[in-house]
Short mmCIF file of C-alpha atoms in Angstrom, two decimals:
data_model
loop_
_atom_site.label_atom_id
_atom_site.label_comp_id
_atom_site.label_asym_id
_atom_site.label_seq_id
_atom_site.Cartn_x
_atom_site.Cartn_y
_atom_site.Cartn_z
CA UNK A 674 -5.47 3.49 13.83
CA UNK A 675 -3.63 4.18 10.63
CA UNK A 676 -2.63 0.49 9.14
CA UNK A 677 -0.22 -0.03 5.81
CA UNK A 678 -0.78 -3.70 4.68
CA UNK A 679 2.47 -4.78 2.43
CA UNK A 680 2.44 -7.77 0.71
CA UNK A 681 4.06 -9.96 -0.15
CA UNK A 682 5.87 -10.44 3.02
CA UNK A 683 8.42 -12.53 1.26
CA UNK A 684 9.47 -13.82 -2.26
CA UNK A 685 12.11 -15.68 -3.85
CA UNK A 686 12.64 -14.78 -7.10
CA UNK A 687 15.58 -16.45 -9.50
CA UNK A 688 18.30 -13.86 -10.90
CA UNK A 689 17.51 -11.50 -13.64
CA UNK A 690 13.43 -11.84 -13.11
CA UNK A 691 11.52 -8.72 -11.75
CA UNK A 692 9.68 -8.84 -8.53
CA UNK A 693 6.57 -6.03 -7.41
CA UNK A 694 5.82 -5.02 -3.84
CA UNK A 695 2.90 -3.35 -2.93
CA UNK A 696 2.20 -0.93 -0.06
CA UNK A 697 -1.56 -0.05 0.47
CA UNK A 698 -3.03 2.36 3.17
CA UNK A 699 -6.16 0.64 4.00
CA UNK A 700 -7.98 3.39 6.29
CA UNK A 701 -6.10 6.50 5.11
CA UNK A 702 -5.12 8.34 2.26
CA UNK A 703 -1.25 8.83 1.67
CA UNK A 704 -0.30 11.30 -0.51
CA UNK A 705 3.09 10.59 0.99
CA UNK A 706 4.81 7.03 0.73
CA UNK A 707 8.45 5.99 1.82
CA UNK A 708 10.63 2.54 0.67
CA UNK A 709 13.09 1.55 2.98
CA UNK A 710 15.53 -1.06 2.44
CA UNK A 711 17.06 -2.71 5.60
CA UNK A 712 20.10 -5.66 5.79
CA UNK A 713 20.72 -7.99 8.55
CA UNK A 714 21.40 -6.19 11.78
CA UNK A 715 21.06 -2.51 10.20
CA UNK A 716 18.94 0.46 10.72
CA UNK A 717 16.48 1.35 7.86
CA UNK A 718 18.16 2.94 5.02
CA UNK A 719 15.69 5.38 2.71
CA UNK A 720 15.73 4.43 -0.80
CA UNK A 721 13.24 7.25 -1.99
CA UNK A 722 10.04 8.85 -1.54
CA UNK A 723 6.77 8.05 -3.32
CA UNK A 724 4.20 10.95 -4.00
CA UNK A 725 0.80 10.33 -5.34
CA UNK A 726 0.48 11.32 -9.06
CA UNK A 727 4.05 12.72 -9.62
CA UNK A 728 7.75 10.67 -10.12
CA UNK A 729 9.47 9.41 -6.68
CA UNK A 730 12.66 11.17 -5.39
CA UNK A 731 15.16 8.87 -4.92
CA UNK A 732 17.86 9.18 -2.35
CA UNK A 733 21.78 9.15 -3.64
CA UNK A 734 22.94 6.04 -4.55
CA UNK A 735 19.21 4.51 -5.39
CA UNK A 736 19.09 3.23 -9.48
CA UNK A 737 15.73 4.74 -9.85
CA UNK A 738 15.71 2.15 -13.18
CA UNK A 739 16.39 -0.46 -11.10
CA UNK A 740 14.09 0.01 -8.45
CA UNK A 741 10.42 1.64 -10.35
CA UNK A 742 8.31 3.10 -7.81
CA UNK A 743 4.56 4.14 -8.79
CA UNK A 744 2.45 5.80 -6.88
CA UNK A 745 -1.15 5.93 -8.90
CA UNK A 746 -3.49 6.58 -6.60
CA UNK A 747 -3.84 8.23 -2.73
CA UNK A 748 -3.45 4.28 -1.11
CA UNK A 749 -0.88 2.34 -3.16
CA UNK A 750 2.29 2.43 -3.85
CA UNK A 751 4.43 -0.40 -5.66
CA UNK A 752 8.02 -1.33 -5.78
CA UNK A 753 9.46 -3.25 -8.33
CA UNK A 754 12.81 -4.40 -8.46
CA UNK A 755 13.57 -4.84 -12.03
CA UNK A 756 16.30 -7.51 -12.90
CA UNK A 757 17.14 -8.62 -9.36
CA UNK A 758 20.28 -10.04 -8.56
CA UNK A 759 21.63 -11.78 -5.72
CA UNK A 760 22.68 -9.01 -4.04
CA UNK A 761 18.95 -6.91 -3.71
CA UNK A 762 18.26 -9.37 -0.92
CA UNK A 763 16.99 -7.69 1.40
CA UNK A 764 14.13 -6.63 3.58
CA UNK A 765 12.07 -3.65 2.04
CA UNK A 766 9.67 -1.58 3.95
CA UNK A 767 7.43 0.67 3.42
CA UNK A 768 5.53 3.54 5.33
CA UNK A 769 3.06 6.22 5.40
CA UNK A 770 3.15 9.72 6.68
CA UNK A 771 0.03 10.43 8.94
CA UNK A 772 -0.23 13.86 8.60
CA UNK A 773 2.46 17.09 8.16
CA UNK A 774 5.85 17.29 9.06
CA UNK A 775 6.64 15.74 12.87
CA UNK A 776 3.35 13.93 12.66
CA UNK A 777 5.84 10.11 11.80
CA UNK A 778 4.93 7.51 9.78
CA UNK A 779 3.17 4.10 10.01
CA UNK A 780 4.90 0.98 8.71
CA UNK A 781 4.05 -2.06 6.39
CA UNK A 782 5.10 -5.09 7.90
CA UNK A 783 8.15 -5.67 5.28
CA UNK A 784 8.92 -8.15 2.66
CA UNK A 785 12.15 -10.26 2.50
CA UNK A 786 13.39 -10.41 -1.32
CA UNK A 787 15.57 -13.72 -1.78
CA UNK A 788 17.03 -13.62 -5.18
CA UNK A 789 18.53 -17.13 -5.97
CA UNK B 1455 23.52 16.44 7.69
CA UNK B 1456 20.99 14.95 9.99
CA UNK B 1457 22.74 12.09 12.17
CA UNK B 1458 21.24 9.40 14.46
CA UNK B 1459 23.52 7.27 17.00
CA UNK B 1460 22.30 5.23 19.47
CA UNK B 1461 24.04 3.32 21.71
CA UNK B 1462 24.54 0.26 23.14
CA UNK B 1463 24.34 -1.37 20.10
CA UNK B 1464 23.20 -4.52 21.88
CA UNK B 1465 21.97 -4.91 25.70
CA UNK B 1466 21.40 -8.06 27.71
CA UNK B 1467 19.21 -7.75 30.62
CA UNK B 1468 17.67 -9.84 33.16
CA UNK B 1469 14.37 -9.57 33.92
CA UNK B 1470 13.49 -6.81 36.17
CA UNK B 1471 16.57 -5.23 35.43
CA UNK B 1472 16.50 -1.47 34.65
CA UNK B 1473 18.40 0.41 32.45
CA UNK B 1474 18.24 3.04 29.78
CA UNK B 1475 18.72 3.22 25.69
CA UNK B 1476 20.43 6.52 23.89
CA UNK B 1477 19.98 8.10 21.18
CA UNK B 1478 21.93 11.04 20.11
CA UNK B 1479 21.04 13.27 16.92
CA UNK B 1480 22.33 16.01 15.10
CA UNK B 1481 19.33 17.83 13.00
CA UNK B 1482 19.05 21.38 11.55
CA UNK B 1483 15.16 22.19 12.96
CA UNK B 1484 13.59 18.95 14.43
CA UNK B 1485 10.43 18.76 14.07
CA UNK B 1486 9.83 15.46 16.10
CA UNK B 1487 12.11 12.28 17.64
CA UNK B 1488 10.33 9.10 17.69
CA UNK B 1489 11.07 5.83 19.25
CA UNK B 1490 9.81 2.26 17.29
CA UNK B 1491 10.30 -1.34 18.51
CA UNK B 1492 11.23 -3.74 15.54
CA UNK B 1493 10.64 -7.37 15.98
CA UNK B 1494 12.55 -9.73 13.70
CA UNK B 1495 11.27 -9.59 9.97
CA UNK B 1496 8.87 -6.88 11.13
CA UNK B 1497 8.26 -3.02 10.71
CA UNK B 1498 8.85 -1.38 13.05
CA UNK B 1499 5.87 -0.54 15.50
CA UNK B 1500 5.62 2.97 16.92
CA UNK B 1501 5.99 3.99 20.84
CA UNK B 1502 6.44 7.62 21.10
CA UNK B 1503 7.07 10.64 19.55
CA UNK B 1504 8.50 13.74 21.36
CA UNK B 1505 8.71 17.22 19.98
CA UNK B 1506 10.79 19.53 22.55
CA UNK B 1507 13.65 19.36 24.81
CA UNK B 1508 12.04 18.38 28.43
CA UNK B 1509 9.63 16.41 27.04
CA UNK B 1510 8.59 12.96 28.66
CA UNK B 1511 6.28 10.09 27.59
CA UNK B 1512 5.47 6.79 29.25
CA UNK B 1513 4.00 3.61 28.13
CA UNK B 1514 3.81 0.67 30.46
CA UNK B 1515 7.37 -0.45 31.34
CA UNK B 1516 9.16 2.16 28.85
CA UNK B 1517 9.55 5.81 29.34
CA UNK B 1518 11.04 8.70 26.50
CA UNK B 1519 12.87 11.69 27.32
CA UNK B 1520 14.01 14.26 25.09
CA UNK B 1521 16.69 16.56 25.80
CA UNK B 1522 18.46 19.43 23.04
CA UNK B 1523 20.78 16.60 21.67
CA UNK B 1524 19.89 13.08 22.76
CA UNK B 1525 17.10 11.38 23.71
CA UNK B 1526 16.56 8.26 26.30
CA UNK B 1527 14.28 5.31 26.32
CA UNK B 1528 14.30 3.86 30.56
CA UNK B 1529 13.38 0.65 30.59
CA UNK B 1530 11.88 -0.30 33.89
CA UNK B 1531 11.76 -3.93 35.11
CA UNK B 1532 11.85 -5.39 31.62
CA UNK B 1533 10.77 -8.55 30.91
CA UNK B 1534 11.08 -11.56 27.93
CA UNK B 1535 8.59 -9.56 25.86
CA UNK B 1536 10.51 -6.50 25.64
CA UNK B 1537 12.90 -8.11 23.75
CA UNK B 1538 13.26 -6.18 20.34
CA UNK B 1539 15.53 -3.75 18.53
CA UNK B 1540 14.51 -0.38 19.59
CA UNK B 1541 14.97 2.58 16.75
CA UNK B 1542 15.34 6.23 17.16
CA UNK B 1543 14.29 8.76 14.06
CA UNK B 1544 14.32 12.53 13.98
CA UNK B 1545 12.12 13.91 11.61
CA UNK B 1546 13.06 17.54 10.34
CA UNK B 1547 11.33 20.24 7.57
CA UNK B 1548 11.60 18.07 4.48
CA UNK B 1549 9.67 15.42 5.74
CA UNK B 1550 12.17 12.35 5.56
CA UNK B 1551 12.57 10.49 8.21
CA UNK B 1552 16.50 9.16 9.45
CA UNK B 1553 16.52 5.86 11.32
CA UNK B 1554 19.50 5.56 13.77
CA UNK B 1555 21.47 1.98 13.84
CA UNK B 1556 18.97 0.53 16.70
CA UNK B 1557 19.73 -0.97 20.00
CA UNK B 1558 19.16 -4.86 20.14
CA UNK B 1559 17.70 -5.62 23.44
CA UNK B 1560 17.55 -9.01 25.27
CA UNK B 1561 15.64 -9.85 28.36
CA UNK B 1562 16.50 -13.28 30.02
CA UNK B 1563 13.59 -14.48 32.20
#
């Protein structure tokens, strides 16, 4: 089946330093890739959506400088959360769509950002 | 604007002891509800998708329905391993895809 390997699955990072996810698609091609963000005991909240070869949409609220998304080729996607502070800890996720519209997504497996 | 409640937002269970999760949306042209099990500092792991009202899926000890504004997920004689946060999504024309709070399910053995 469709698997998207995220690493890494967590990081501590000190305040003000930059840390990059990455989201791969390892037996598919996604031209489609989302970045969730979810806190303790919440649902997943969208933070935008990552399209091979063009600039990610970014949901209200999202600092699209804050948070860079590229998406250079058809199975990777990074996140990189630029200046962290204490309170981007969080777990991110990302996920792939498997085909059109009502097809779902897969999942990474998350990674836990700790910014000290 | 698309909304996803489910409810309870927590359930305790003993093993072999039925019961049902909701999930109740509000979406302008779904184009599919699915159901994921999350397991603590995991993604979430897919179960079912359904597309139209009447629809049912089963998987082992879990079971979907799907009706014009909520959906269900019976649990039938649960046990230990079933314990997980269960999330509902709807999934409409643009693509995204909007997560509901989740149900926290616990099975004592």
């Amino acid at each position: 089946g469709a698997v998207v390997s995220q690493h890494p699955s967590r990081v501590i990072c000190k305040s003000g330093t930059s840390v990059k996810i990455e989201c791969r698609s390892l037996d598919f091609q996604a031209t489609t890739m989302f970045w969730y963000r979810q806190f303790p005991k919440q649902s997943l909240m969208l933070m935008a959506t990552s399209n091979e070869g063009s600039k990610a949409t970014y949901e209200q609220g999202v600092e699209k400088d804050k948070f860079l998304i590229n998406h250079a080729s058809l199975t990777l996607s990074t996140l990189t959360v630029t200046s962290a502070h204490p309170e981007d800890s969080s777990f991110y996720i990302c996920s792939a769509t498997l085909g059109p519209v009502g097809y779902g997504y897969t999942f990474g497996s998350g990674t836990r950002l700790t910014v000290v | 604007e698309d909304q996803v409640t489910q409810s309870p937002e927590a359930l305790r269970l003993q093993e072999g002891e039925s019961s049902s999760l909701n999930c109740s949306y509000t979406v302008s042209g779904l184009r599919g509800l699915f159901w994921y099990r999350q397991d603590p500092g995991k993604g979430p792991e897919f179960l079912f998708t359904l597309y139209s009202a009447g629809e049912e899926k089963e998987k082992e000890r879990l079971k979907a329905t799907l009706t014009k504004k909520e959906s269900f997920l019976h649990i039938t004689a649960p046990k230990p391993e079933d314990s997980a946060t269960y999330l509902c999504a709807v999934q409409a024309g643009n693509n995204d895809m909007r997560f509901g709070a989740g149900t926290r399910l616990t099975v004592k053995p």
